[in-house]
XYZ file of C-alpha atoms in Angstrom:
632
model
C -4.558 16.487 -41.004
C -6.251 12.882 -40.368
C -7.260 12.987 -36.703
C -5.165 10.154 -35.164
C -1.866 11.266 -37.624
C -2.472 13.929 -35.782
C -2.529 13.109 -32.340
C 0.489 10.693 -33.097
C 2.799 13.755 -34.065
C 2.152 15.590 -30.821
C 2.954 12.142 -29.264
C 5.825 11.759 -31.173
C 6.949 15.540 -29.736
C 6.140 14.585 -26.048
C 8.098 11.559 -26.474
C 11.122 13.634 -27.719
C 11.050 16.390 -24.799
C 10.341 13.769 -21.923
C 13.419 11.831 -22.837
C 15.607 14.686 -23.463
C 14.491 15.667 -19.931
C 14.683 12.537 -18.538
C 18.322 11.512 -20.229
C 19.501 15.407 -18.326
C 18.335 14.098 -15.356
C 19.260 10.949 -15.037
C 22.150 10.062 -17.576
C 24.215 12.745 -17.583
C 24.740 13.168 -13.487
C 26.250 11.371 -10.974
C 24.899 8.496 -8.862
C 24.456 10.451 -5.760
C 22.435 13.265 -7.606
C 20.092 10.747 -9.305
C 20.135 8.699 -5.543
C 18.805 12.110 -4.234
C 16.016 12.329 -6.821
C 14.869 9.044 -6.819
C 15.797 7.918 -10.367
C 18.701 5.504 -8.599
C 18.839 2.885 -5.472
C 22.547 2.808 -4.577
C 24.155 0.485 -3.511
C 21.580 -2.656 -3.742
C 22.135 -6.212 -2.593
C 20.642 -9.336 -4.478
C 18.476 -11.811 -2.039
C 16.727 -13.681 -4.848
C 17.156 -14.948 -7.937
C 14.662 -17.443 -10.278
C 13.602 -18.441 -13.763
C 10.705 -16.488 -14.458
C 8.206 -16.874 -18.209
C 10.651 -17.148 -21.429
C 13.863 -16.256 -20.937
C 13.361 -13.959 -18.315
C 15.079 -14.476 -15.341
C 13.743 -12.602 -11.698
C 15.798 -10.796 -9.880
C 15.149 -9.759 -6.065
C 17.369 -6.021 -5.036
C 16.965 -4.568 -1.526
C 18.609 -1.010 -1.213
C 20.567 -1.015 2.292
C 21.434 2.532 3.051
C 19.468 5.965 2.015
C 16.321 4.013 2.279
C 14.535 7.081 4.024
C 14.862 9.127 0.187
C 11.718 8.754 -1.626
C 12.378 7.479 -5.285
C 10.145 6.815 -8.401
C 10.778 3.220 -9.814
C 7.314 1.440 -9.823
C 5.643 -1.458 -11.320
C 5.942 -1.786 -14.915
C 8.565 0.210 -15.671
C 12.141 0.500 -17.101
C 14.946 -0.306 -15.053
C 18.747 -0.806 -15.339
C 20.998 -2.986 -13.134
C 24.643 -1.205 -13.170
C 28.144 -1.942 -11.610
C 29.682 1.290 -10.068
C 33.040 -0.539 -11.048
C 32.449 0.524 -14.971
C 28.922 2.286 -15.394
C 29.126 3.392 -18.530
C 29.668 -0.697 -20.093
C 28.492 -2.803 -17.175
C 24.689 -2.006 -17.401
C 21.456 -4.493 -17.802
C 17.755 -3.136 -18.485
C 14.965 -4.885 -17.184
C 11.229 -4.638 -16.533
C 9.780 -4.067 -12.756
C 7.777 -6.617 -11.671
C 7.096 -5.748 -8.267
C 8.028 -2.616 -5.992
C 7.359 -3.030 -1.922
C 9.419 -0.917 0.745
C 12.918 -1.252 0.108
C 13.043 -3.929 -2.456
C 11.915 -4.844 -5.806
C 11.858 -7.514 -8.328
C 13.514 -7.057 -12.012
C 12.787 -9.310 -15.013
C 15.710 -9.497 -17.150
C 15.856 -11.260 -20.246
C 18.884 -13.521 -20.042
C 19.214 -16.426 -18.731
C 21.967 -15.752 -16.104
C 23.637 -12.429 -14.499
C 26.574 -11.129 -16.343
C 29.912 -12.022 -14.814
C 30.395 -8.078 -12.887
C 26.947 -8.286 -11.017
C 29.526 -10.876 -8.695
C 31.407 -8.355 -7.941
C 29.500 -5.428 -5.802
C 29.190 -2.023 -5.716
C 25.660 -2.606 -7.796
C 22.625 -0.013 -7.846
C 19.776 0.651 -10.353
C 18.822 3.332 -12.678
C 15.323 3.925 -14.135
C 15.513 3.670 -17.258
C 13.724 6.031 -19.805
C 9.892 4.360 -20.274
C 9.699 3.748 -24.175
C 7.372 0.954 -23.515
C 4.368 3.205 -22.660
C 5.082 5.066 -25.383
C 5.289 2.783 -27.996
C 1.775 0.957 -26.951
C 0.380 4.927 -27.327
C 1.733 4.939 -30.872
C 0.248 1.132 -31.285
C -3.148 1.982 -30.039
C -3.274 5.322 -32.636
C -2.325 3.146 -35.447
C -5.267 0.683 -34.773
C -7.518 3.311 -34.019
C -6.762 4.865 -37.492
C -7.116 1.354 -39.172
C -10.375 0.597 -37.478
C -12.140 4.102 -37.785
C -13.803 2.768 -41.412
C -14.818 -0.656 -40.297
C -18.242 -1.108 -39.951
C -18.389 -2.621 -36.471
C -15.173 -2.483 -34.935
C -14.994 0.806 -36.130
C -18.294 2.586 -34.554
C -17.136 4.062 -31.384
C -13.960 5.229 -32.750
C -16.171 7.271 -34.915
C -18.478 8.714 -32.362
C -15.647 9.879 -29.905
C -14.289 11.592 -32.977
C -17.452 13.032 -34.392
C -18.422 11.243 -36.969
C -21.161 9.222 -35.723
C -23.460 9.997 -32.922
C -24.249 8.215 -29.712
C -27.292 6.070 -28.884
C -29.495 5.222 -26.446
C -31.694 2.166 -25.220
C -35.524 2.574 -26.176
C -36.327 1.800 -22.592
C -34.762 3.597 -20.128
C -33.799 2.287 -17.121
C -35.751 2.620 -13.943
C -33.059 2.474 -11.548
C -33.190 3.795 -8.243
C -31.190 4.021 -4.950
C -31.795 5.633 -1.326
C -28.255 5.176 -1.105
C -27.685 7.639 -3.731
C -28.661 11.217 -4.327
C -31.047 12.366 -7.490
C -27.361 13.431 -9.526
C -26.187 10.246 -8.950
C -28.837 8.134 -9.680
C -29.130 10.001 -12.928
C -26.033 9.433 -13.391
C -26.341 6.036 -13.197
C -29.090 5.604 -15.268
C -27.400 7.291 -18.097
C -24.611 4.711 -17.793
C -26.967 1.620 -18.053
C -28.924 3.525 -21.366
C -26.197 4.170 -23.428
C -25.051 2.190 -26.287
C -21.739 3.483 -26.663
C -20.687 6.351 -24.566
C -21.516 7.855 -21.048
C -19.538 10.816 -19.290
C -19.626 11.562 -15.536
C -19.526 15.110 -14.437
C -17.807 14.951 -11.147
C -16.623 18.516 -9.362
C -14.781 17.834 -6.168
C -16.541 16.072 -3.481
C -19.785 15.166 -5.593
C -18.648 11.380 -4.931
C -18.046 10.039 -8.300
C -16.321 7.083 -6.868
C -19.427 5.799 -5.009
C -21.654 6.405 -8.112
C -19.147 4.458 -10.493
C -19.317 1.468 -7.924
C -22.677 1.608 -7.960
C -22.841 1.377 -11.990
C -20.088 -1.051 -11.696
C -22.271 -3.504 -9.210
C -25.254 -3.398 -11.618
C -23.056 -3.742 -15.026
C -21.900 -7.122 -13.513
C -25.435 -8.414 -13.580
C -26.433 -7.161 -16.292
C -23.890 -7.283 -19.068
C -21.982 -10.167 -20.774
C -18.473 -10.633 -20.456
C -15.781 -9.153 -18.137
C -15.805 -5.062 -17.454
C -13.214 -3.062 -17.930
C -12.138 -0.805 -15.361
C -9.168 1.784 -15.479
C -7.205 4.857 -14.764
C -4.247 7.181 -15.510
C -2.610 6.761 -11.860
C -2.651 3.308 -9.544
C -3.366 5.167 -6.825
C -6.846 5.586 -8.370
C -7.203 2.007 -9.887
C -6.391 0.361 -6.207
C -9.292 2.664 -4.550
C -11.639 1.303 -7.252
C -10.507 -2.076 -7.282
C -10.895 -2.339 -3.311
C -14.591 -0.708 -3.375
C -15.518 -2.903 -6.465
C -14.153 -5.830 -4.535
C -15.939 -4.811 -1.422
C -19.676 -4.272 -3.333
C -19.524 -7.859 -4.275
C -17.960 -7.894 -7.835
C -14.763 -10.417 -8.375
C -12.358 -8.044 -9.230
C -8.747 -9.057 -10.982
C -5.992 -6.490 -10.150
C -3.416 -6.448 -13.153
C -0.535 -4.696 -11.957
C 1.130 -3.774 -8.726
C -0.892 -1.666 -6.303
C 0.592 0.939 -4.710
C -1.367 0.653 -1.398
C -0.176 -2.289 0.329
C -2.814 -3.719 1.951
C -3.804 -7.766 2.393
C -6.961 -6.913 1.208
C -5.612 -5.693 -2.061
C -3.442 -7.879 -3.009
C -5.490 -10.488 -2.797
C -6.863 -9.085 -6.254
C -3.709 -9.439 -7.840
C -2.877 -11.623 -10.444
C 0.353 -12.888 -8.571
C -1.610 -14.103 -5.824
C -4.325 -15.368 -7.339
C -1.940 -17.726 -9.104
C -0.220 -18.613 -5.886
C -3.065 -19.769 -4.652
C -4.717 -21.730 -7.459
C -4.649 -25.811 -7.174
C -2.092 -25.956 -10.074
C 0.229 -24.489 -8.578
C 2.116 -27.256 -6.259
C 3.033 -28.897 -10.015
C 4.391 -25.530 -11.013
C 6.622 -25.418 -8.156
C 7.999 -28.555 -8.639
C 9.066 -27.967 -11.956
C 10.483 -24.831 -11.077
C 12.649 -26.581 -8.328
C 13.712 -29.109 -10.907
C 14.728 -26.341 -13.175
C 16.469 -24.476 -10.751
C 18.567 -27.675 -9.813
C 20.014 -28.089 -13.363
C 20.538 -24.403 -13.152
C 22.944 -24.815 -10.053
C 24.686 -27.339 -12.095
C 25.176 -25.785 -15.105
C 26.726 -22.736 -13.076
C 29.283 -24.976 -11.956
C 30.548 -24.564 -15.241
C 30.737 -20.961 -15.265
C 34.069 -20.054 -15.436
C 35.415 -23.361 -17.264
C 35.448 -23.197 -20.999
C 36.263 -27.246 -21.849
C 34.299 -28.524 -24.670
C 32.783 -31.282 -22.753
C 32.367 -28.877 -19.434
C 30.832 -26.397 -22.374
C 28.708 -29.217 -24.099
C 27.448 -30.306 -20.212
C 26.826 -26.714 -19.524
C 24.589 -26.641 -22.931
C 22.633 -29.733 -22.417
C 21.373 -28.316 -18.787
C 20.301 -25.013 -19.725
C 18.292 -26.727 -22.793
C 16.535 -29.093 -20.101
C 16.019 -26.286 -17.867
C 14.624 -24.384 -21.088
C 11.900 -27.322 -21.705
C 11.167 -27.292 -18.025
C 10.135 -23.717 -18.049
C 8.406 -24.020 -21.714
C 5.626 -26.743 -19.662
C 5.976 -23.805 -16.391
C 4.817 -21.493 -18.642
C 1.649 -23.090 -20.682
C 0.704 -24.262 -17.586
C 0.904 -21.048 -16.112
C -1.212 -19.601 -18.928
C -3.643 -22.530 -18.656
C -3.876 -21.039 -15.268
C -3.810 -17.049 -15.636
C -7.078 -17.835 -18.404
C -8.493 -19.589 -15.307
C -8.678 -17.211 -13.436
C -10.121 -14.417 -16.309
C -12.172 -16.095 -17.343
C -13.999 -16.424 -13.501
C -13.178 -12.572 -13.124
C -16.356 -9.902 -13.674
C -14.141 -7.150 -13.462
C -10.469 -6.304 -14.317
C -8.724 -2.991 -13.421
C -5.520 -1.716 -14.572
C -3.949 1.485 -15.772
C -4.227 3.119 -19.218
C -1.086 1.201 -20.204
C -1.536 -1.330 -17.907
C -4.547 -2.734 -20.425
C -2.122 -3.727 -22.618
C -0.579 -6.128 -19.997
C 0.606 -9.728 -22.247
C -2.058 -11.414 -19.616
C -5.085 -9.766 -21.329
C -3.517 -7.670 -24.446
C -6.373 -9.849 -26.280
C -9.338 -9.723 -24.704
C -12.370 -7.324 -24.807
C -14.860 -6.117 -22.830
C -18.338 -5.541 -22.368
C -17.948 -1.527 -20.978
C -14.640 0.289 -20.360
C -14.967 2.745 -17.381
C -12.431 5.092 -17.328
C -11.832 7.172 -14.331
C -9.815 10.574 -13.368
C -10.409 10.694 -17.423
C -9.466 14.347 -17.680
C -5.788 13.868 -16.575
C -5.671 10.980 -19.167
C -3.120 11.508 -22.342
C -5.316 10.962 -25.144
C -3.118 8.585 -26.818
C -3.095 6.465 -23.741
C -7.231 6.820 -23.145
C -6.650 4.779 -26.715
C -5.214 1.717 -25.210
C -8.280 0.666 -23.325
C -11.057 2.376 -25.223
C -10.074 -0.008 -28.307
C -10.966 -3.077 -26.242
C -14.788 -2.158 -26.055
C -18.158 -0.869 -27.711
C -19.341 0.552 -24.968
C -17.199 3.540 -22.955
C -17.746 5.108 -19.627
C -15.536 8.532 -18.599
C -15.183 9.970 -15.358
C -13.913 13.257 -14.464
C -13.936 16.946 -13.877
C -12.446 18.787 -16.806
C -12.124 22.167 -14.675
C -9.630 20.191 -12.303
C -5.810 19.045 -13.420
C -5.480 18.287 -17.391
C -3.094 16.011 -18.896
C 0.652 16.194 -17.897
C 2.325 17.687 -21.064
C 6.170 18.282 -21.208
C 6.623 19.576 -25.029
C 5.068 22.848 -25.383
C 5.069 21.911 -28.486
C 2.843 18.911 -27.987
C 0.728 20.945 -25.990
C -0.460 23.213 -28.715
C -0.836 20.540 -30.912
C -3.974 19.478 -29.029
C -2.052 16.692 -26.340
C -2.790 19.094 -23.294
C -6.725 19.018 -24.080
C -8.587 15.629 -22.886
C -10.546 12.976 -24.580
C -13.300 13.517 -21.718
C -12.634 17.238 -22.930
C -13.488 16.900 -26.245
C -16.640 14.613 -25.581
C -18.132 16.846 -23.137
C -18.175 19.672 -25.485
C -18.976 17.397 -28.642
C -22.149 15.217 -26.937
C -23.193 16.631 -24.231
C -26.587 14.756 -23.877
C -23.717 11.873 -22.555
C -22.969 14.076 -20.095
C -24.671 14.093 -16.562
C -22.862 16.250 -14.000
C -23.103 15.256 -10.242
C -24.096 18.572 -7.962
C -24.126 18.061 -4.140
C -20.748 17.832 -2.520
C -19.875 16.414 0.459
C -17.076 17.520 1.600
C -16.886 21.542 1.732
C -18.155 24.377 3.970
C -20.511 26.432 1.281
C -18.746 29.895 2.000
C -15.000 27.314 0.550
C -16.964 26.281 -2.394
C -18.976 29.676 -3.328
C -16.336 31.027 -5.727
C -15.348 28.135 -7.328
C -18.939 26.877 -7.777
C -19.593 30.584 -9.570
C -16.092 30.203 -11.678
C -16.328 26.033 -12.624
C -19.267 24.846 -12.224
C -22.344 27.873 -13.090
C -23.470 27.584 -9.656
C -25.195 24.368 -9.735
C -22.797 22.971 -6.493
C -25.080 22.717 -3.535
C -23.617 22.098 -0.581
C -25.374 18.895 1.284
C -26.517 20.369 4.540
C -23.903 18.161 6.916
C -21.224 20.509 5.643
C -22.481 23.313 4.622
C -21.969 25.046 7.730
C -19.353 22.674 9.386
C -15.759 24.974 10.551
C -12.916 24.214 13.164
C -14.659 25.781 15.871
C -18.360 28.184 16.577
C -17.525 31.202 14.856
C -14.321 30.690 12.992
C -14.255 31.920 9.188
C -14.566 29.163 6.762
C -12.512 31.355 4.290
C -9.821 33.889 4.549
C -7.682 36.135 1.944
C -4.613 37.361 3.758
C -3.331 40.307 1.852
C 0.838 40.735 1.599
C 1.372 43.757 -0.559
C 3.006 46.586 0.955
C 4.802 43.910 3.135
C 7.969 43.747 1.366
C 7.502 39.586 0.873
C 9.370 39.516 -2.479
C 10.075 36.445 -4.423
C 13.198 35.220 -5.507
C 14.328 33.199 -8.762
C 15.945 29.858 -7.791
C 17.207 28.254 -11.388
C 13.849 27.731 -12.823
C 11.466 27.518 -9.376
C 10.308 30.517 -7.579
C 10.314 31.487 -3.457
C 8.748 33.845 -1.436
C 10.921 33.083 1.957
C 9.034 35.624 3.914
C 5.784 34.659 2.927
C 6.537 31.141 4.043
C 7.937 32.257 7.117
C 4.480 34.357 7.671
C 1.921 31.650 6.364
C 3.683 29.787 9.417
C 3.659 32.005 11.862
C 0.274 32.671 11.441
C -0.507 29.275 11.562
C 0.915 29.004 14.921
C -1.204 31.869 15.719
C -4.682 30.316 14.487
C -3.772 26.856 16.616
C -3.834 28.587 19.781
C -6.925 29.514 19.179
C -7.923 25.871 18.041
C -7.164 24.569 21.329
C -8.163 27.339 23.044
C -11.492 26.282 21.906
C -11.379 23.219 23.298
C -11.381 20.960 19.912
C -8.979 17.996 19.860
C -6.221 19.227 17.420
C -4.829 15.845 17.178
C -7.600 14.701 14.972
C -7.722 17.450 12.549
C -5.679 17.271 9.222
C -3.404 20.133 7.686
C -2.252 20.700 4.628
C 0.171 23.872 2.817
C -0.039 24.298 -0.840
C 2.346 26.248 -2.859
C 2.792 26.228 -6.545
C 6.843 26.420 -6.676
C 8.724 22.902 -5.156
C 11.445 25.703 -4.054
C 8.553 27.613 -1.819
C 7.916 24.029 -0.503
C 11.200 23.763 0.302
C 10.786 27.165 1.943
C 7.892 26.759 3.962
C 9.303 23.161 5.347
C 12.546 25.381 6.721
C 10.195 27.964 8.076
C 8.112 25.028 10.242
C 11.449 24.049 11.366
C 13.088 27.254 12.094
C 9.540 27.566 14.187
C 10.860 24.663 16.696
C 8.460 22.274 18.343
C 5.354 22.607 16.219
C 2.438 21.184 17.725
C 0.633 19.807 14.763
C 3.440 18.587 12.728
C 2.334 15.381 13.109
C -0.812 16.410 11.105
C 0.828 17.966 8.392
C 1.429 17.691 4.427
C 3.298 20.104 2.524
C 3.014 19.492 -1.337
C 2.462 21.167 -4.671
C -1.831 20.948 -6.235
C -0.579 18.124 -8.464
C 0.503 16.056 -4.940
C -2.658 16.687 -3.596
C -5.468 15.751 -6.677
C -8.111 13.499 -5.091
C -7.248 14.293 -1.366
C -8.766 16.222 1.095
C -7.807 17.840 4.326
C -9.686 19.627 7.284
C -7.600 22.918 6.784
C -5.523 23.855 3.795
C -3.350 27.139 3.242
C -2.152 28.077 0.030
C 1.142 30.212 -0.769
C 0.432 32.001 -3.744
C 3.888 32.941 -3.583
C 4.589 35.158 -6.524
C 4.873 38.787 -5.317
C 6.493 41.169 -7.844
C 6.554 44.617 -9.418
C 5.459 43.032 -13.240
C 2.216 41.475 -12.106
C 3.838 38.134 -13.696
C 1.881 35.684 -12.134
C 3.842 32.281 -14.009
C 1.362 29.113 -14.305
C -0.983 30.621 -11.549
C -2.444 31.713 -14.107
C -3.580 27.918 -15.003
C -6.913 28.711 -13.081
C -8.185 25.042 -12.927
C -5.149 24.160 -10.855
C -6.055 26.764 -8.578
C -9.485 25.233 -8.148
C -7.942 21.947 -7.669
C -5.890 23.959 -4.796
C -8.979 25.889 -3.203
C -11.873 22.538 -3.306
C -9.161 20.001 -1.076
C -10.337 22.491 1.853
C -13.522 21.099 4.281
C -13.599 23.127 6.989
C -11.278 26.059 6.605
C -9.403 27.498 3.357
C -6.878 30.083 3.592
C -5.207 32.155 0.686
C -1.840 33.819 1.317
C -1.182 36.365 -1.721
C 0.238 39.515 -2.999
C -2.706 41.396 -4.190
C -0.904 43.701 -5.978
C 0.577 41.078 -8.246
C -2.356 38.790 -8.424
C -5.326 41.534 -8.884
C -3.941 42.160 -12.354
C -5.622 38.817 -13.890
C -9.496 38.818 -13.391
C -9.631 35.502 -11.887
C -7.598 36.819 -8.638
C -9.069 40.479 -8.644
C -12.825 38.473 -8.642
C -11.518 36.198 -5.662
C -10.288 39.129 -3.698
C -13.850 40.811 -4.694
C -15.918 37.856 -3.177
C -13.685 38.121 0.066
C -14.185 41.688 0.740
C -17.594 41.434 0.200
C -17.645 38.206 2.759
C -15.708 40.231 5.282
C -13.212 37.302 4.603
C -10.343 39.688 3.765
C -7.395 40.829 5.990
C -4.113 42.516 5.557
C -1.328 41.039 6.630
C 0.150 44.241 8.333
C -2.534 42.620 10.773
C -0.430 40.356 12.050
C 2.703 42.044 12.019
């Protein structure tokens, strides 16, 4: 089958199981359920209202009670205003324009609020996100049309194979005593290529700081605006900020998620607010909003002339917002066109503000966690591509097992790597882990070429601690239990605590001040979570609780901590093992330790698959094993 007809089936299967997931989560339960979730703020209050581009009118919601539940509405996505009075009819979808603390902003397309939004009880749904999905399917259909062109169509055809990369005939000379030889490298091979450079980046290699460096130089030396994206925001406002702060004028399109002054700043929205046009733009839009006010007057009378009256306002307040909004594009072009870099997400490229331009170079970061389909969006935009990644961490998020075998679950970056490797140049000195942490994934991942830079390679809590430890529960009785489809181990949670306690005493015994270090407890299970957070409060006043995240791999991808303990949980009679047996996850797990990584398992269950029985190998021959009968 044709390569992009291809990927657009599995698409079309991913799209199918997430909203059948999403519409039994969300649809068909009750407010308080979805409330607990996050899919729903209930009960909201309006504090704003104003005409926003088109026909769109803005919306400001604050939630006032439950505001301590953590939810999942964020920029860009679907969202539906309802009345509690008569959910099932009294319901508006909008887009979210902005998400801050307890409030957000909804565009809705209509001119007015229905009649029922008057009349309380109000909350919002997310909605199911069709939009990101249908500018996947968009970007596979131009893809397929453009693979043949002769121009236009040339780095479509070397991601897929048909056409092979190039190089500059002189290479660059770059160098940097900021940067090690890997990165430099690294670098260079980004400045060379023609079409199509891929960054290598295990955990702690920093891949962040080379990219910035690339990004610093591609400003000088290319023509036109770069490019730069990701799969999460979390990862586009870190790159944004450090472009920002090397020099580069940097354009955030979207919301960040961090809230800082410094970053929004970059943002579109403030850029505009700032801009010399924009005193003229808020007069018109307080002209506009006065024949608004009037025209409401006539809300609830239905006279012809009161009708005719109400008519003739809302067309004036129509051609008032038609001048707000060229001269609002006159404005957003503005400030493009002085921009050297833009950043976004994969979807967020498509944004109406610059769905048309192109680029010089795309640089794609955290590109192995990218859905193919969306890695589309952006990469059609350019002739030159940049990826950044480490395939042996998470993959794409796939839903439809379906989709999964039908190739979504496997990366672009992937797929390259294994297709061109001459793109590929693979950063190899961390910075961030003790060598005996890193040893077995460095001999599983990465064929040993890791070297630890010499300001960690020996670094622990205290003189003499053990950078790594397997504690051994089999024969312990720690069995797990099904709950619905999520696994717990309740007395290995209650252990991996306890001995925790245990190994702080002798943290402060040693003198080091505890209230700097971090903590954090990885399980694979949200029920084990759940688990180990009862066991840390069954344990009464923890001293480091202050310090500490609990939170599945997936939570903790790009983070780091001083200490991390892992609860492998599973512990069973079958030696089934579930999606532990997704090894890379487990790497992502074992490399966010610095100083000290410890493994809490059932050997018995987890020796079966060769990965485990080789990890339990390397600790008994490191002395790094114990059982924990030890303990008890």
């Amino acid at each position: 089958m044709d390569y992009f007809r291809q990927l657009a089936l599995a698409l079309k299967q991913e799209w199918q199981e997430d909203k059948l997931n999403f519409d039994e989560q969300v649809r068909l339960s009750s407010v308080q359920d979805r409330r607990a979730n996050g899919y729903s703020w209930y009960p909201v209050a309006i504090r704003d209202t104003e005409l926003g581009k088109g026909d769109y009118l803005t919306v400001q919601f604050e939630r006032t009670t439950h505001t301590e539940i953590p939810h999942l509405f964020r920029f860009g996505g679907a969202a539906t205003l309802f009345s509690q009075h008569q959910p099932d009819t009294n319901r508006l979808e909008g887009i979210i324009t902005h998400v801050s603390g307890n409030t957000l902003k909804i565009n809705f397309r209509t001119e007015e609020l229905p009649d029922w939004a008057d009349d309380g009880k109000l909350g919002i749904d997310l909605a199911f996100d069709d939009n990101s999905y249908e500018e996947m399917r968009k970007a596979l259909q131009l893809a397929d049309s453009l693979k043949d062109k002769r121009e236009e169509g040339r780095l479509i055809r070397i991601l897929t194979g048909e056409e092979t990369p190039t190089w500059r005939r002189e290479e660059s000379s770059f160098t940097s005593a900021a940067l090690n030889e890997s990165q430099q490298a690294a670098v260079r091979k980004i400045i060379d290529a023609q079409d199509l450079a891929i960054v290598h980046g295990p955990p702690g290699t920093g891949k962040t700081t080379t990219l910035i460096e690339a990004i610093k130089i591609l400003c000088l030396t290319e023509k036109g605006p770069l490019l730069v994206v990701a799969p999460s925001n979390a990862a586009v406002d870190l790159l944004s900020e450090k472009a920002a702060d090397a020099g580069c004028s940097v354009l955030r399109i979207g919301n960040p998620v961090r809230v800082s002054e410094k970053l929004q700043a970059l943002t579109l929205d403030v850029k505009l607010a700032t801009h010399p046009r924009m005193k003229e733009i808020r007069r018109m839009k307080k002209q506009a909003d006065e024949y608004r006010t009037m025209a409401h007057k006539y809300k609830r009378s239905f006279g012809k002339a009161e009708w005719e009256q109400r008519k003739a306002l809302f067309k004036e307040v129509r051609a008032i917002m038609k001048e707000v909004d060229n001269t609002m594009e006159y404005m957003t072009r503005d400030i493009i066109e002085k921009s050297q870099v833009i950043t976004a997400t994969l979807v967020g490229a498509a944004h109406y503000t610059i769905t048309d331009l192109r680029y010089a170079v795309v640089i794609m970061d955290e590109a192995t966690q990218a859905l193919e389909p969306a890695a589309w969006i952006p990469i059609l935009k350019t002739r030159k591509l940049v990826l950044a990644g480490d395939h042996q961490q998470l993959a794409p998020t796939v839903k439809s097992q379906a989709a999964a075998e039908a190739g979504l679950s496997t990366s672009l970056f992937e797929k390259l790597v294994q297709r061109w490797p001459e793109t590929v140049t693979m950063l190899t000195t961390q910075y961030r882990m003790n060598a005996g942490i890193m040893e077995f994934s460095n001999r599983k991942f990465y064929e040993g070429k890791l070297l630890a830079d010499a300001f960690v390679a020996d670094h622990t809590i205290f003189p003499g601690d053990a950078p790594f430890l397997f504690i051994d529960t089999a024969g312990c009785g720690f069995e797990e239990k099904q709950v619905g489809t999520s696994t717990s181990n309740p007395e290995e949670a209650a252990f991996l605590v306890n001995y925790f306690i245990r190994y702080w005493k002798e943290v402060t015994e040693a003198g080091i001040p505890a209230k700097d270090l971090s903590i954090g407890i990885i399980a694979p299970y949200k029920e084990q979570l759940e688990a180990i957070r009862k066991a840390v409060e069954n344990a009464g006043s923890v001293p480091f609780i202050q310090q500490l995240s609990i939170n599945t791999v997936d939570s903790f991808q790009g983070q780091e901590r001083d200490i991390i303990l892992i609860s492998m949980t599973r512990s069973n009679p079958d030696s089934r093992i579930g999606f532990l047996s997704e090894i890379r996850r487990m790497n992502v797990a074992m490399t966010r330790a610095k100083k000290k990584l410890v493994i809490i398992g059932d050997s018995s269950t987890l020796a079966q698959h060769a990965f485990y029985s080789e990890l339990i190998e390397l600790a008994e021959q490191r002395k790094a094993y114990q059982s924990a009968w030890e303990y008890m």
